[in-house]
Coordinates of C-alpha atoms and ligand atoms in Angstrom, one line a residue:
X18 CA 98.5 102.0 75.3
X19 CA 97.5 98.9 74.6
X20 CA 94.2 97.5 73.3
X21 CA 92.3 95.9 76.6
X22 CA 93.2 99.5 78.2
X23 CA 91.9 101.2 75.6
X24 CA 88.8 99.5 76.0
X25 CA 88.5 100.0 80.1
X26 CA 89.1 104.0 79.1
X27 CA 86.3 104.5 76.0
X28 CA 83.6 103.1 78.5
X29 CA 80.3 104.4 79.1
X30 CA 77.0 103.4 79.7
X31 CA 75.0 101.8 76.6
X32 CA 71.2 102.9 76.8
X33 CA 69.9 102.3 73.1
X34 CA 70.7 99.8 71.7
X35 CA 70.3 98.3 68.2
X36 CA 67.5 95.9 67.1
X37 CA 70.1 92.6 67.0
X38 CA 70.5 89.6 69.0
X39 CA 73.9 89.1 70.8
X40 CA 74.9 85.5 69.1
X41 CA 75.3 82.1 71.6
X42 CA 79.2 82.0 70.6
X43 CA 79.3 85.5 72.1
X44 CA 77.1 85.0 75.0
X45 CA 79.3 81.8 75.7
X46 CA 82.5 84.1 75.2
X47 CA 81.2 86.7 77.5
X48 CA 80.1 83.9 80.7
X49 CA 83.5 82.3 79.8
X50 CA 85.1 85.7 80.8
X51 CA 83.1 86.2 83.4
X52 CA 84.0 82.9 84.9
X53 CA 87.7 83.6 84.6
X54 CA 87.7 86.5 87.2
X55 CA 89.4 85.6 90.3
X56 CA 87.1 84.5 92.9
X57 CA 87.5 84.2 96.9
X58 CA 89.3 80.6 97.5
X59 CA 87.6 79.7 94.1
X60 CA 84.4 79.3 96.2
X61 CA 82.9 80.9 93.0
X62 CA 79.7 82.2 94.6
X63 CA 77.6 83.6 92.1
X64 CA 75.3 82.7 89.1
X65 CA 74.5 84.2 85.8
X66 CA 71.0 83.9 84.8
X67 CA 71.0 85.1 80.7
X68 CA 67.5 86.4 79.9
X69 CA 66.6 86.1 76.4
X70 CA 62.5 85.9 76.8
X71 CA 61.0 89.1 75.7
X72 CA 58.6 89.1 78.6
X73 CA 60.6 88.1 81.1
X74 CA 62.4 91.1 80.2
X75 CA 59.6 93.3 79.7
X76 CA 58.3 92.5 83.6
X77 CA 61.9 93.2 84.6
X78 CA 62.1 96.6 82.8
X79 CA 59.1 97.4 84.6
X80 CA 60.5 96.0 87.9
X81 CA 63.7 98.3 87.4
X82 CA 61.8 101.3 87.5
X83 CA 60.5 101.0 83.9
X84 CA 64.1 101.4 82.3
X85 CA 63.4 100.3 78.7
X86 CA 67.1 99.2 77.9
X87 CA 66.5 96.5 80.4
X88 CA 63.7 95.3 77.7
X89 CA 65.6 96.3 74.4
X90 CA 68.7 95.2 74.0
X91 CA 70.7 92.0 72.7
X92 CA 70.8 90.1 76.1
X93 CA 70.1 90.5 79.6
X94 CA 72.1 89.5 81.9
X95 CA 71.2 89.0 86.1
X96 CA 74.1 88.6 88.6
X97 CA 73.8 86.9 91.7
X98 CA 75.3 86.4 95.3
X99 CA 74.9 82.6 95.5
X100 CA 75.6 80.4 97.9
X101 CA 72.6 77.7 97.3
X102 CA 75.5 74.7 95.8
X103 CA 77.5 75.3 99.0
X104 CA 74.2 74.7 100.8
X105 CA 74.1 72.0 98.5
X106 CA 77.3 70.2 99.6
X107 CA 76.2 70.9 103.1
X108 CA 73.6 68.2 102.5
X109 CA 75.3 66.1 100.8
X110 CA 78.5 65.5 102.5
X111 CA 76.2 65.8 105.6
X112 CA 78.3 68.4 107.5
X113 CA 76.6 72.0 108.7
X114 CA 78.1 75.3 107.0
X115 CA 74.8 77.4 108.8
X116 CA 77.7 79.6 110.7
X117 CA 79.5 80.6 108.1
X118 CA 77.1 81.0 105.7
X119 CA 74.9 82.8 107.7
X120 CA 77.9 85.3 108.2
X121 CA 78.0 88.6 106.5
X122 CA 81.8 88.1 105.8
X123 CA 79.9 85.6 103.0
X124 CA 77.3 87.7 101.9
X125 CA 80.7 90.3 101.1
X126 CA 82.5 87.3 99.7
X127 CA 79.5 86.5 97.7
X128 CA 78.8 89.6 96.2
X129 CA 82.7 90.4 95.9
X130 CA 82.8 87.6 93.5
X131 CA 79.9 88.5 91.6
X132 CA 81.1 91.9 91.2
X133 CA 84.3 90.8 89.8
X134 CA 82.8 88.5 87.3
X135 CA 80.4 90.9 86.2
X136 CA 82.8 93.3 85.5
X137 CA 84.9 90.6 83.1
X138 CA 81.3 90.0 81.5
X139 CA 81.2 93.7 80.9
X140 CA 84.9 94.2 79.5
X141 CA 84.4 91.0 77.2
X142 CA 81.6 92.3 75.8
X143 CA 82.6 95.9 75.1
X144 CA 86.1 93.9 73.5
X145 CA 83.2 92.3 71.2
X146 CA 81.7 95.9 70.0
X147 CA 79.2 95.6 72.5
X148 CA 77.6 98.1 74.7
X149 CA 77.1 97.4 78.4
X150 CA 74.5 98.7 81.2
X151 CA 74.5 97.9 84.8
X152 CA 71.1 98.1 85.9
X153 CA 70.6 98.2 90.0
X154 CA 67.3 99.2 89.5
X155 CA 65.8 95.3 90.0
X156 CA 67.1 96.0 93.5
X157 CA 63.6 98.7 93.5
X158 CA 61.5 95.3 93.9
X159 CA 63.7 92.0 94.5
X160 CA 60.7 89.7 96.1
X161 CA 59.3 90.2 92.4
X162 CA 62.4 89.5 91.0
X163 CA 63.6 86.4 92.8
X164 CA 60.0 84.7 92.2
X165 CA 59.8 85.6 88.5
X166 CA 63.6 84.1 88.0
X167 CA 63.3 81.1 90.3
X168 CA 66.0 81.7 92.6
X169 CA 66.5 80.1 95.2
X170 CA 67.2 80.6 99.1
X171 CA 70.8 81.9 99.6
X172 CA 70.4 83.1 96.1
X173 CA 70.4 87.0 95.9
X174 CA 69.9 89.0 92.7
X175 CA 72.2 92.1 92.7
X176 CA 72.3 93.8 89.4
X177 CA 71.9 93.2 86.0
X178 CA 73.6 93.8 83.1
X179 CA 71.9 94.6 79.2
X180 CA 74.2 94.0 76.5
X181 CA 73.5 94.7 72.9
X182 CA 74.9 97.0 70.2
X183 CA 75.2 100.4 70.8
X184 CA 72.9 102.9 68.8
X185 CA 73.9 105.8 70.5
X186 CA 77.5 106.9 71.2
X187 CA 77.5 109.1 74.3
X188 CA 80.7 110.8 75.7
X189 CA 82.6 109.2 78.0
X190 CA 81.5 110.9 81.7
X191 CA 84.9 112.3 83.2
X192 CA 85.3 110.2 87.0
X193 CA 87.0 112.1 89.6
X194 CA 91.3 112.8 89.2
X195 CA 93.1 109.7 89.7
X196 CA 94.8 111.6 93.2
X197 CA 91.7 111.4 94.8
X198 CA 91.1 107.9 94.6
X199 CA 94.2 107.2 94.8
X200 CA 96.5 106.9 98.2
X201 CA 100.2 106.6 98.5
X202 CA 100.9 103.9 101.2
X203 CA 98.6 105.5 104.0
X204 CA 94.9 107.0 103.8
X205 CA 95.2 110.7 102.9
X206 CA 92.1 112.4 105.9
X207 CA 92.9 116.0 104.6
X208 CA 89.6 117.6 104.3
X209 CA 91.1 120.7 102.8
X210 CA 92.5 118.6 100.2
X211 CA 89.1 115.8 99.9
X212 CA 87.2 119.4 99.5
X213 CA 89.7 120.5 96.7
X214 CA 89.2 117.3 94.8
X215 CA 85.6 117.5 94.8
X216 CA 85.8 121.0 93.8
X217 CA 88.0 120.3 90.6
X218 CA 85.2 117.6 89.9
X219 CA 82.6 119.4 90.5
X220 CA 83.7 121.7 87.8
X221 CA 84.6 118.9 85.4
X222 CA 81.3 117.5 85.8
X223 CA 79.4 120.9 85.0
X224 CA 81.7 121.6 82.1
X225 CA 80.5 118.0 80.8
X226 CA 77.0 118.5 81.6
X227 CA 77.5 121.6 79.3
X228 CA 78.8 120.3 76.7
X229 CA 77.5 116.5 76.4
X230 CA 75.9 115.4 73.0
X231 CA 73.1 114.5 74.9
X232 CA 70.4 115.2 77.7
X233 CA 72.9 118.8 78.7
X234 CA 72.0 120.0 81.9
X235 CA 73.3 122.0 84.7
X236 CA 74.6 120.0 87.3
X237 CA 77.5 119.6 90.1
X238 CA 78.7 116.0 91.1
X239 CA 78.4 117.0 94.7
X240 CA 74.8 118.5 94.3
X241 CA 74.0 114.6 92.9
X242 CA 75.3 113.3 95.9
X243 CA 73.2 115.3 97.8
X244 CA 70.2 114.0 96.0
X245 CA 70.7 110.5 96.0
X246 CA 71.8 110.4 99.8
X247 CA 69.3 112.2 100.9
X248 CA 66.7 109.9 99.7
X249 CA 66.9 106.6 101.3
X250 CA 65.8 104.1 99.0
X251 CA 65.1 100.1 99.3
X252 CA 65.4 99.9 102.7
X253 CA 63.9 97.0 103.2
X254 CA 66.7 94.8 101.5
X255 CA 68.0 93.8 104.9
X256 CA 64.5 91.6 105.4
X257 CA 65.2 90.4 101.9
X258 CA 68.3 89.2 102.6
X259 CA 67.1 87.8 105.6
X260 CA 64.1 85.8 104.0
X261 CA 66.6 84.6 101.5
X262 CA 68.9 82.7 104.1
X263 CA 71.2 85.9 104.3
X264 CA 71.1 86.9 107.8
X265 CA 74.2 88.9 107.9
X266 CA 75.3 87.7 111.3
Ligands
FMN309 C1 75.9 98.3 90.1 C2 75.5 99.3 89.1 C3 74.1 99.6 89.0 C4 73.7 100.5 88.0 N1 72.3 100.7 87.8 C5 71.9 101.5 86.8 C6 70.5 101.5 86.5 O1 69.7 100.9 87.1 N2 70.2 102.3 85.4 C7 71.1 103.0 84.7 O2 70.6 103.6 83.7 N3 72.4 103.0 85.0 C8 72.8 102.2 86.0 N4 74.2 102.1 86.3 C9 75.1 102.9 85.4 C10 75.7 104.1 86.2 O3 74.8 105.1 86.3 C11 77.0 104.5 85.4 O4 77.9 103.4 85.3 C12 77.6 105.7 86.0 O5 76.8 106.8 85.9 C13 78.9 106.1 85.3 O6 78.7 106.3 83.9 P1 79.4 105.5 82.7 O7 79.1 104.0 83.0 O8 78.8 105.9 81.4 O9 80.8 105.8 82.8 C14 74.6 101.3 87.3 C15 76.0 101.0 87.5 C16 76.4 100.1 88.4 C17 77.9 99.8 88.6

């Protein structure tokens, strides 16, 4: 194996993380990488915004759903759908985009490219030593979000990312067996087989749970499921997106 795979397999979430600043050179490295993903006919339709104010932190910690990592950590990153400097070019080269970025083909394209540069952001860093921690919890209250960062119509915040050094080392969490993601030239419907696969993971995740250094519980993968999709949460993105120029047409 070589060294960037063994970097994608020791993953797992960062939420502690040492009392250190992530330096500007590796900040610069990390955007750098992030930049270099591949995006949709380079129409490059997301922004970064790097938050290194302690309070602007501290009122999106609270805004996640008080998650503290969001506050403590070396630097916080926000990702964003963004399609304000197309808007932009709109004006200036006085044609009308409205159709097609009013289209939810966009929106995907935009939040596809986001995606994939986060996730270079996320790899560089953990290349640096760093720890990583995707936070979707500033999705709880986006209104508050988008006014405290400034962002702008056809601007949408999506997730954020902490970064720092790690000052705890949990195990990696087992993902479900490469056959069940996995599909061989055509989608594979079996249920009997789907129900197998959750089964075997359902088991590895108990086992884990078990056994973790940390926070051991019992627990099944499908009994999570069950919790998190029975509750519908932030329903009322749709009207966010829509007051943000994102009317998914
Ligand atoms: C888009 C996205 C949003 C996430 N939001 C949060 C979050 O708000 N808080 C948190 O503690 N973890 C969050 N996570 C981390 C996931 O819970 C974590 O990646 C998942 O449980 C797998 O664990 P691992 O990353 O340790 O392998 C998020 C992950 C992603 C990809």
């Amino acid at each position: 194996m070589n060294q960037v795979i063994n970097t994608l397999l020791a993953h797992r979430s960062i939420r502690k993380f040492k009392d250190e600043k992530v330096t500007e050179e590796q900040i610069s490295l990390i955007v750098k990488s992030a930049q270099a993903a591949s995006t949709s006919s380079n129409i490059q339709a997301y922004s970064i915004i790097g938050i290194s104010d302690e309070k602007t932190k501290e009122t999106l910690a609270h805004l996640a759903g008080d998650q503290s990592y969001v506050a403590n950590n070396g630097i916080f990153l926000v990702f964003c759908a963004d399609l304000y400097r197309h808007e932009i070019i709109a004006q200036k080269e006085k044609v009308d985009f409205s159709t097609t970025l009013d289209s939810t083909e966009k929106f995907m394209v935009a939040t596809i490219d986001a995606s994939l540069a986060a996730q270079n952001a996320a790899i560089a860093a953990e290349s640096l030593g760093l720890g990583v921690c995707y936070i979707g919890g500033l999705r709880n209250n986006l209104h508050e979000v988008s006014d405290l960062l400034n962002t702008p119509k056809r601007v949408v915040p999506l997730f954020g990312l902490a970064i720092g050094y790690p000052a705890h080392q949990p195990d990696v969490k087992p993902r479900l067996a490469t056959t069940a993601v996995y599909h061989e030239n055509r989608y594979n419907q079996s249920i009997s087989k789907t129900e197998q696969d959750i089964a075997n993971y359902d088991q590895k995740m108990t086992e884990y749970y078990e056994s973790r250094n940390s926070n051991k519980r019992v627990d099944t993968w499908s009994k999570q499921i069950v919790k998190k999709l029975t509750t519908p949460t932030r329903m009322y993105i749709k009207k966010f997106l829509s007051d943000k120029h994102f009317p998914l047409k």
